[in-house]
Short mmCIF file of C-alpha atoms in Angstrom, two decimals:
data_model
loop_
_atom_site.label_atom_id
_atom_site.label_comp_id
_atom_site.label_asym_id
_atom_site.label_seq_id
_atom_site.Cartn_x
_atom_site.Cartn_y
_atom_site.Cartn_z
CA UNK A 1 0.08 -0.01 0.09
CA UNK A 2 2.85 2.33 0.92
CA UNK A 3 4.44 1.60 -2.49
CA UNK A 4 1.19 2.50 -4.30
CA UNK A 5 0.76 5.74 -2.57
CA UNK A 6 4.41 6.84 -3.39
CA UNK A 7 3.93 5.84 -7.04
CA UNK A 8 0.69 7.52 -7.49
CA UNK A 9 1.84 11.13 -7.61
CA UNK A 10 4.87 10.04 -9.56
CA UNK A 11 2.62 8.57 -12.20
CA UNK A 12 0.60 11.60 -12.25
CA UNK A 13 3.46 13.91 -12.68
CA UNK A 14 4.80 11.79 -15.70
CA UNK A 15 1.30 11.80 -17.41
CA UNK A 16 1.43 15.56 -16.88
CA UNK A 17 4.75 15.91 -18.80
CA UNK A 18 3.51 13.29 -21.55
CA UNK A 19 0.38 15.61 -21.85
CA UNK A 20 2.16 18.89 -22.18
CA UNK A 21 4.43 17.64 -24.74
CA UNK A 22 1.94 15.64 -26.97
CA UNK A 23 -1.57 16.76 -26.77
CA UNK A 24 -2.84 19.05 -29.23
CA UNK A 25 -3.75 22.85 -28.27
CA UNK A 26 -7.45 22.47 -27.45
CA UNK A 27 -9.86 23.17 -24.60
CA UNK A 28 -10.01 19.39 -23.80
CA UNK A 29 -6.06 19.12 -23.80
CA UNK A 30 -5.98 22.04 -21.44
CA UNK A 31 -8.61 20.59 -19.14
CA UNK A 32 -6.54 17.29 -18.99
CA UNK A 33 -3.34 19.23 -18.38
CA UNK A 34 -4.79 21.35 -15.47
CA UNK A 35 -6.37 18.30 -14.03
CA UNK A 36 -3.20 16.28 -13.82
CA UNK A 37 -1.34 19.55 -12.75
CA UNK A 38 -3.66 20.25 -9.69
CA UNK A 39 -3.73 16.53 -8.76
CA UNK A 40 0.07 16.29 -8.80
CA UNK A 41 0.39 19.20 -6.23
CA UNK A 42 0.60 18.88 -2.62
CA UNK A 43 0.59 21.42 0.31
CA UNK A 44 -1.04 24.18 -1.59
CA UNK A 45 -0.68 26.70 1.21
CA UNK A 46 3.08 26.08 1.23
CA UNK A 47 3.36 26.56 -2.47
CA UNK A 48 1.29 29.78 -2.36
CA UNK A 49 3.60 31.33 0.32
CA UNK A 50 6.74 30.58 -1.63
CA UNK A 51 8.15 33.75 -2.96
CA UNK A 52 4.94 35.50 -1.76
CA UNK A 53 5.96 39.02 -2.17
CA UNK A 54 6.90 38.64 -5.88
CA UNK A 55 3.65 36.80 -6.40
CA UNK A 56 1.56 39.60 -4.92
CA UNK A 57 3.49 42.25 -6.95
CA UNK A 58 2.71 40.23 -10.03
CA UNK A 59 -1.00 40.11 -9.20
CA UNK A 60 -1.03 43.75 -8.53
CA UNK A 61 0.59 44.54 -11.90
CA UNK A 62 -1.98 42.34 -13.73
CA UNK A 63 -4.76 43.86 -11.80
CA UNK A 64 -3.77 47.12 -12.58
CA UNK A 65 -3.35 46.38 -16.34
CA UNK A 66 -6.95 45.08 -16.35
CA UNK A 67 -8.57 47.94 -14.47
CA UNK A 68 -6.60 50.67 -16.56
CA UNK A 69 -7.82 49.00 -19.85
CA UNK A 70 -11.16 47.83 -18.53
CA UNK A 71 -13.13 49.72 -21.44
CA UNK A 72 -11.02 48.14 -24.22
CA UNK A 73 -12.04 45.04 -26.49
CA UNK A 74 -10.61 41.74 -25.14
CA UNK A 75 -10.35 38.16 -26.52
CA UNK A 76 -11.39 35.08 -24.70
CA UNK A 77 -7.59 34.07 -25.07
CA UNK A 78 -6.57 37.24 -23.11
CA UNK A 79 -8.30 35.95 -19.99
CA UNK A 80 -7.14 32.35 -20.53
CA UNK A 81 -3.64 33.59 -20.66
CA UNK A 82 -4.03 35.72 -17.46
CA UNK A 83 -5.52 32.72 -15.57
CA UNK A 84 -2.73 30.45 -16.80
CA UNK A 85 -0.04 32.98 -15.68
CA UNK A 86 -1.55 33.46 -12.31
CA UNK A 87 -1.86 29.76 -11.64
CA UNK A 88 1.56 28.72 -12.86
CA UNK A 89 3.17 31.62 -10.83
CA UNK A 90 1.29 31.36 -7.67
CA UNK A 91 1.53 27.62 -7.10
CA UNK A 92 5.22 27.44 -8.16
CA UNK A 93 7.43 25.42 -7.40
CA UNK A 94 4.63 22.93 -7.41
CA UNK A 95 5.92 19.46 -6.85
CA UNK A 96 7.72 17.28 -4.26
CA UNK A 97 11.57 16.83 -4.13
CA UNK A 98 11.08 13.01 -5.06
CA UNK A 99 9.14 13.53 -8.32
CA UNK A 100 11.32 12.13 -11.29
CA UNK A 101 10.66 12.22 -14.84
CA UNK A 102 10.62 8.71 -16.17
CA UNK A 103 13.17 8.20 -18.98
CA UNK A 104 10.56 5.86 -20.80
CA UNK A 105 8.29 8.84 -21.09
CA UNK A 106 11.12 10.87 -22.57
CA UNK A 107 11.97 7.99 -25.04
CA UNK A 108 8.30 7.76 -26.04
CA UNK A 109 7.89 11.57 -26.46
CA UNK A 110 11.19 11.70 -28.60
CA UNK A 111 9.89 8.81 -30.91
CA UNK A 112 6.50 10.39 -31.35
CA UNK A 113 7.95 13.70 -32.41
CA UNK A 114 10.43 12.29 -34.74
CA UNK A 115 8.01 10.16 -36.49
CA UNK A 116 5.72 12.99 -36.91
CA UNK A 117 8.52 14.96 -38.72
CA UNK A 118 9.84 11.94 -40.78
CA UNK A 119 6.08 11.16 -41.91
CA UNK A 120 6.31 14.43 -44.00
CA UNK A 121 9.99 13.92 -45.06
CA UNK A 122 9.06 10.37 -46.47
CA UNK A 123 5.59 11.13 -47.54
CA UNK A 124 3.98 8.56 -45.19
CA UNK A 125 0.46 9.74 -45.88
CA UNK A 126 -1.20 7.37 -43.54
CA UNK A 127 0.55 8.94 -40.44
CA UNK A 128 0.75 12.52 -41.73
CA UNK A 129 -3.02 12.29 -42.48
CA UNK A 130 -3.61 11.10 -38.98
CA UNK A 131 -1.50 13.75 -37.39
CA UNK A 132 -3.27 16.52 -39.52
CA UNK A 133 -6.77 15.19 -38.36
CA UNK A 134 -5.68 15.28 -34.61
CA UNK A 135 -3.58 18.34 -34.45
CA UNK A 136 -5.21 20.44 -37.36
CA UNK A 137 -6.63 23.13 -35.12
CA UNK A 138 -3.09 23.90 -33.59
CA UNK A 139 -2.36 26.36 -36.16
CA UNK A 140 -4.21 28.57 -38.75
CA UNK A 141 -1.53 27.28 -41.35
CA UNK A 142 -1.25 23.96 -43.08
CA UNK A 143 1.76 21.73 -42.66
CA UNK A 144 2.64 22.38 -46.21
CA UNK A 145 3.38 26.02 -45.52
CA UNK A 146 6.53 25.07 -43.77
CA UNK A 147 7.40 21.72 -45.17
CA UNK A 148 7.59 23.16 -48.68
CA UNK A 149 10.20 25.62 -47.26
CA UNK A 150 12.30 22.72 -46.10
CA UNK A 151 11.22 23.16 -42.39
CA UNK A 152 9.31 20.65 -40.50
CA UNK A 153 7.74 21.15 -37.04
CA UNK A 154 5.96 17.65 -36.99
CA UNK A 155 2.89 17.60 -34.59
CA UNK A 156 3.74 21.19 -33.58
CA UNK A 157 3.02 22.64 -37.19
CA UNK A 158 5.12 25.74 -36.50
CA UNK A 159 8.91 24.72 -36.53
CA UNK A 160 9.90 27.43 -34.06
CA UNK A 161 7.30 26.14 -31.67
CA UNK A 162 8.56 22.55 -32.16
CA UNK A 163 12.16 23.71 -31.39
CA UNK A 164 11.06 25.19 -27.99
CA UNK A 165 9.74 21.74 -27.00
CA UNK A 166 12.67 19.87 -28.51
CA UNK A 167 15.43 22.13 -26.77
CA UNK A 168 13.63 21.50 -23.47
CA UNK A 169 13.51 17.82 -24.20
CA UNK A 170 17.21 17.87 -24.89
CA UNK A 171 17.76 19.50 -21.47
CA UNK A 172 15.73 16.89 -19.71
CA UNK A 173 17.65 14.12 -21.41
CA UNK A 174 20.92 15.57 -20.40
CA UNK A 175 19.69 15.82 -16.83
CA UNK A 176 17.94 12.59 -16.23
CA UNK A 177 20.21 10.31 -18.49
CA UNK A 178 23.47 10.98 -16.81
CA UNK A 179 25.60 8.03 -18.01
CA UNK A 180 26.98 8.13 -21.71
CA UNK A 181 25.18 4.81 -22.65
CA UNK A 182 23.78 3.80 -25.99
CA UNK A 183 20.23 4.86 -25.15
CA UNK A 184 21.46 8.36 -24.22
CA UNK A 185 23.52 8.81 -27.25
CA UNK A 186 20.64 7.61 -29.66
CA UNK A 187 18.00 9.82 -28.10
CA UNK A 188 20.31 12.81 -28.33
CA UNK A 189 21.15 12.02 -31.79
CA UNK A 190 17.52 11.87 -32.59
CA UNK A 191 16.68 15.14 -30.81
CA UNK A 192 19.53 17.14 -32.48
CA UNK A 193 18.36 15.63 -35.84
CA UNK A 194 14.73 16.61 -35.08
CA UNK A 195 15.92 20.09 -33.99
CA UNK A 196 18.11 20.50 -37.38
CA UNK A 197 14.97 19.88 -39.50
CA UNK A 198 12.77 22.34 -37.90
CA UNK A 199 15.23 25.03 -39.29
CA UNK A 200 14.90 27.31 -36.24
CA UNK A 201 17.96 29.55 -35.83
CA UNK A 202 17.33 30.24 -32.20
CA UNK A 203 16.59 26.55 -31.53
CA UNK A 204 19.68 25.46 -33.27
CA UNK A 205 21.64 28.01 -31.39
CA UNK A 206 20.16 27.00 -27.92
CA UNK A 207 20.84 23.38 -28.69
CA UNK A 208 24.48 24.12 -29.21
CA UNK A 209 24.77 26.30 -25.98
CA UNK A 210 23.08 23.37 -24.20
CA UNK A 211 25.63 20.95 -25.53
CA UNK A 212 28.48 23.14 -24.88
CA UNK A 213 27.33 23.83 -21.20
CA UNK A 214 26.81 20.34 -20.56
CA UNK A 215 30.25 19.14 -21.79
CA UNK A 216 32.48 22.02 -20.52
CA UNK A 217 30.59 23.11 -17.48
CA UNK A 218 28.54 20.28 -16.15
CA UNK A 219 30.80 17.26 -17.19
CA UNK A 220 34.00 19.13 -16.99
CA UNK A 221 35.54 17.39 -19.86
CA UNK A 222 38.65 18.78 -21.74
CA UNK A 223 37.11 18.13 -25.22
CA UNK A 224 37.59 21.59 -26.68
CA UNK A 225 38.66 20.33 -30.02
CA UNK A 226 35.97 17.80 -30.28
CA UNK A 227 33.49 20.44 -29.34
CA UNK A 228 34.71 23.01 -32.07
CA UNK A 229 34.61 20.20 -34.71
CA UNK A 230 31.02 19.35 -33.80
CA UNK A 231 30.08 22.92 -33.67
CA UNK A 232 31.53 23.68 -37.15
CA UNK A 233 30.25 20.27 -38.64
CA UNK A 234 26.63 21.46 -37.49
CA UNK A 235 27.02 24.90 -38.88
CA UNK A 236 28.04 23.34 -42.24
CA UNK A 237 25.17 20.80 -42.39
CA UNK A 238 22.74 23.52 -41.54
CA UNK A 239 24.21 25.70 -44.26
CA UNK A 240 24.00 22.87 -46.89
CA UNK A 241 20.68 21.55 -46.02
CA UNK A 242 18.47 24.43 -44.70
CA UNK A 243 20.07 27.70 -45.75
CA UNK A 244 17.16 29.71 -44.47
CA UNK A 245 18.40 28.91 -40.78
CA UNK A 246 21.45 31.09 -41.50
CA UNK A 247 19.43 33.92 -43.46
CA UNK A 248 19.34 36.41 -40.76
CA UNK A 249 17.40 39.00 -43.22
CA UNK A 250 14.49 36.94 -42.82
CA UNK A 251 11.58 39.18 -41.43
CA UNK A 252 11.44 37.25 -38.15
CA UNK A 253 14.91 38.06 -37.39
CA UNK A 254 16.21 39.64 -33.97
CA UNK A 255 16.57 42.97 -35.74
CA UNK A 256 12.99 42.94 -36.82
CA UNK A 257 11.79 42.23 -33.13
CA UNK A 258 14.07 44.92 -31.80
CA UNK A 259 12.74 47.42 -34.29
CA UNK A 260 9.20 46.76 -33.58
CA UNK A 261 9.46 46.86 -29.95
CA UNK A 262 11.60 50.23 -30.14
CA UNK A 263 8.87 51.79 -32.44
CA UNK A 264 6.10 50.70 -29.92
CA UNK A 265 8.08 52.05 -26.80
CA UNK A 266 8.59 55.29 -28.69
CA UNK A 267 4.82 55.55 -29.45
CA UNK A 268 3.69 54.44 -26.15
CA UNK A 269 5.85 56.74 -24.19
CA UNK A 270 4.82 59.95 -26.13
CA UNK A 271 1.03 58.63 -25.89
CA UNK A 272 0.75 57.49 -22.40
CA UNK A 273 3.78 56.92 -20.33
CA UNK A 274 2.14 56.46 -16.91
CA UNK A 275 -0.73 54.21 -18.31
CA UNK A 276 0.11 51.79 -21.11
CA UNK A 277 3.81 52.04 -20.50
CA UNK A 278 3.52 50.87 -16.97
CA UNK A 279 0.42 48.71 -17.25
CA UNK A 280 0.29 47.78 -20.87
CA UNK A 281 -2.96 47.11 -22.94
CA UNK A 282 -4.23 43.97 -21.44
CA UNK A 283 -4.66 42.31 -24.90
CA UNK A 284 -3.00 40.13 -27.40
CA UNK A 285 -4.96 41.59 -30.14
CA UNK A 286 -2.58 43.13 -32.46
CA UNK A 287 -5.25 45.04 -34.48
CA UNK A 288 -6.29 46.96 -31.39
CA UNK A 289 -2.47 47.95 -30.80
CA UNK A 290 -1.86 48.70 -34.46
CA UNK A 291 -4.85 51.05 -34.58
CA UNK A 292 -4.16 52.76 -31.24
CA UNK A 293 -0.38 53.37 -32.12
CA UNK A 294 -0.42 53.43 -35.92
CA UNK A 295 1.83 50.37 -36.45
CA UNK A 296 0.23 48.54 -39.47
CA UNK A 297 3.33 45.88 -39.74
CA UNK A 298 2.13 44.43 -36.20
CA UNK A 299 -0.62 42.71 -38.12
CA UNK A 300 1.98 40.59 -40.00
CA UNK A 301 4.39 39.28 -37.42
CA UNK A 302 3.41 41.08 -34.18
CA UNK A 303 6.18 41.56 -31.48
CA UNK A 304 7.25 37.97 -31.97
CA UNK A 305 9.00 38.00 -28.51
CA UNK A 306 8.20 37.56 -24.92
CA UNK A 307 9.76 40.89 -23.91
CA UNK A 308 7.61 42.81 -26.41
CA UNK A 309 4.42 40.86 -25.60
CA UNK A 310 4.82 41.31 -21.78
CA UNK A 311 5.38 45.09 -22.13
CA UNK A 312 2.52 45.47 -24.67
CA UNK A 313 0.08 43.29 -22.90
CA UNK A 314 0.67 43.96 -18.99
CA UNK A 315 3.37 46.91 -18.91
CA UNK A 316 7.02 47.09 -17.95
CA UNK A 317 6.23 46.75 -14.23
CA UNK A 318 4.87 43.10 -14.87
CA UNK A 319 8.19 42.40 -16.96
CA UNK A 320 10.33 43.53 -14.26
CA UNK A 321 8.59 41.29 -11.83
CA UNK A 322 8.64 38.24 -14.12
CA UNK A 323 12.41 38.88 -14.66
CA UNK A 324 12.97 39.34 -11.04
CA UNK A 325 11.24 35.93 -10.40
CA UNK A 326 13.20 34.06 -12.95
CA UNK A 327 16.66 35.33 -11.62
CA UNK A 328 15.79 34.44 -7.88
CA UNK A 329 14.89 30.87 -8.98
CA UNK A 330 17.96 30.58 -11.38
CA UNK A 331 20.10 31.03 -8.48
CA UNK A 332 18.73 28.17 -6.67
CA UNK A 333 19.52 25.85 -9.54
CA UNK A 334 22.36 23.40 -9.07
CA UNK A 335 24.31 20.70 -10.73
CA UNK A 336 23.20 19.66 -14.38
CA UNK A 337 19.80 21.31 -13.72
CA UNK A 338 21.54 24.71 -14.63
CA UNK A 339 20.87 23.53 -18.18
CA UNK A 340 17.25 24.59 -17.78
CA UNK A 341 18.09 28.02 -17.46
CA UNK A 342 19.40 28.16 -21.07
CA UNK A 343 16.06 28.14 -22.79
CA UNK A 344 14.65 30.62 -20.35
CA UNK A 345 17.29 33.05 -21.37
CA UNK A 346 17.08 32.88 -25.08
CA UNK A 347 13.58 31.99 -26.16
CA UNK A 348 11.83 35.10 -24.53
CA UNK A 349 14.19 37.41 -26.70
CA UNK A 350 13.06 35.66 -30.01
CA UNK A 351 9.82 34.03 -29.30
CA UNK A 352 7.12 33.60 -26.50
CA UNK A 353 6.63 31.10 -23.71
CA UNK A 354 4.20 32.69 -21.18
CA UNK A 355 1.51 33.52 -24.02
CA UNK A 356 1.43 29.85 -25.16
CA UNK A 357 -0.67 27.81 -22.56
CA UNK A 358 0.96 24.44 -23.06
CA UNK A 359 4.41 25.86 -23.69
CA UNK A 360 4.42 28.04 -20.56
CA UNK A 361 3.19 24.97 -18.39
CA UNK A 362 6.03 22.85 -19.79
CA UNK A 363 8.58 25.35 -19.16
CA UNK A 364 7.55 26.59 -15.64
CA UNK A 365 6.91 22.91 -14.66
CA UNK A 366 10.51 22.00 -15.60
CA UNK A 367 11.74 25.03 -13.79
CA UNK A 368 9.90 24.11 -10.68
CA UNK A 369 11.03 20.57 -11.01
CA UNK A 370 14.74 21.69 -11.48
CA UNK A 371 14.46 24.08 -8.45
CA UNK A 372 13.10 21.16 -6.25
CA UNK A 373 15.62 18.69 -7.33
CA UNK A 374 18.49 21.26 -6.67
CA UNK A 375 17.41 21.19 -3.05
CA UNK A 376 18.09 17.55 -2.86
CA UNK A 377 21.69 18.23 -4.25
CA UNK A 378 22.30 20.96 -1.69
CA UNK A 379 21.23 18.66 1.24
CA UNK A 380 23.86 16.13 0.05
#
């Protein structure tokens, strides 16, 4: 009986990991994820009191953002994103020290993602048709929009979205499969190949940084020459197979994101510094922001970054609180779990995490898990 009680939350936690990686983005999927999430948590009061000062500041910032923009037009998504952010931050760090991610779950997720990508490369119509039927509502675009450009996101449609999940999956594999056995090598080779065919520049860069930190900082191996060889080999392979990945003139580049954010800040500071600059617009509706600040190009690509979205939606005060929260948690992470920090540093610059329900759940769950597991390393 004791064994069953101990295994029960462990099973729920792994089902949650499986769900946030593989379920499509839909109301029922969110319901499943939230149900598993709440059932996996113990000692709610203790979790809420954790870092309470920053959590209260976050709530105040979000509350004033809503009040200041109360007469504006909202989307249902705006309230869903707000609910998700409040839940994820207020219940952080969620789980128990003893919760472990089962490597078999990670193997299954890896195979599932790889097969979904390979089905389009090798034109396995039975599998690809099944994927499109299940995941068709995950994006307004069809798979062919990306596949025809040489980019492949598999079940995630959007290759950039896929690379967010794959980079975090790479981190998890490095952390839970510590020995350099054949399973670990095969899984990592599969994941880096999966990352390569997404054609995501940020994803490829993050994947390389994770590898370098693991080899040099975590494992402390003097293999600089091997690392350099692998680095240049990957760059060469990327250049030969998916040249788009190295085309930094692309409209979604870092320079585009910086320019859009700079233009927005210039407009909003001149228009309403003590209002929308501090508390945002409380919406993800680009049409509203475009009309308000005369920024027509927002409709095509948006801010395309977490920083821009946070400032635009909730204001600079919430951005400061979120960054402060992350920094305090990063300081508590020890050992190989420091790899978890890397996606958190780079993805918010070039894409979004908190404004995607499942992605934010995955990232903050893994962050909370890393913080908790690091406590056990400190105790040793």
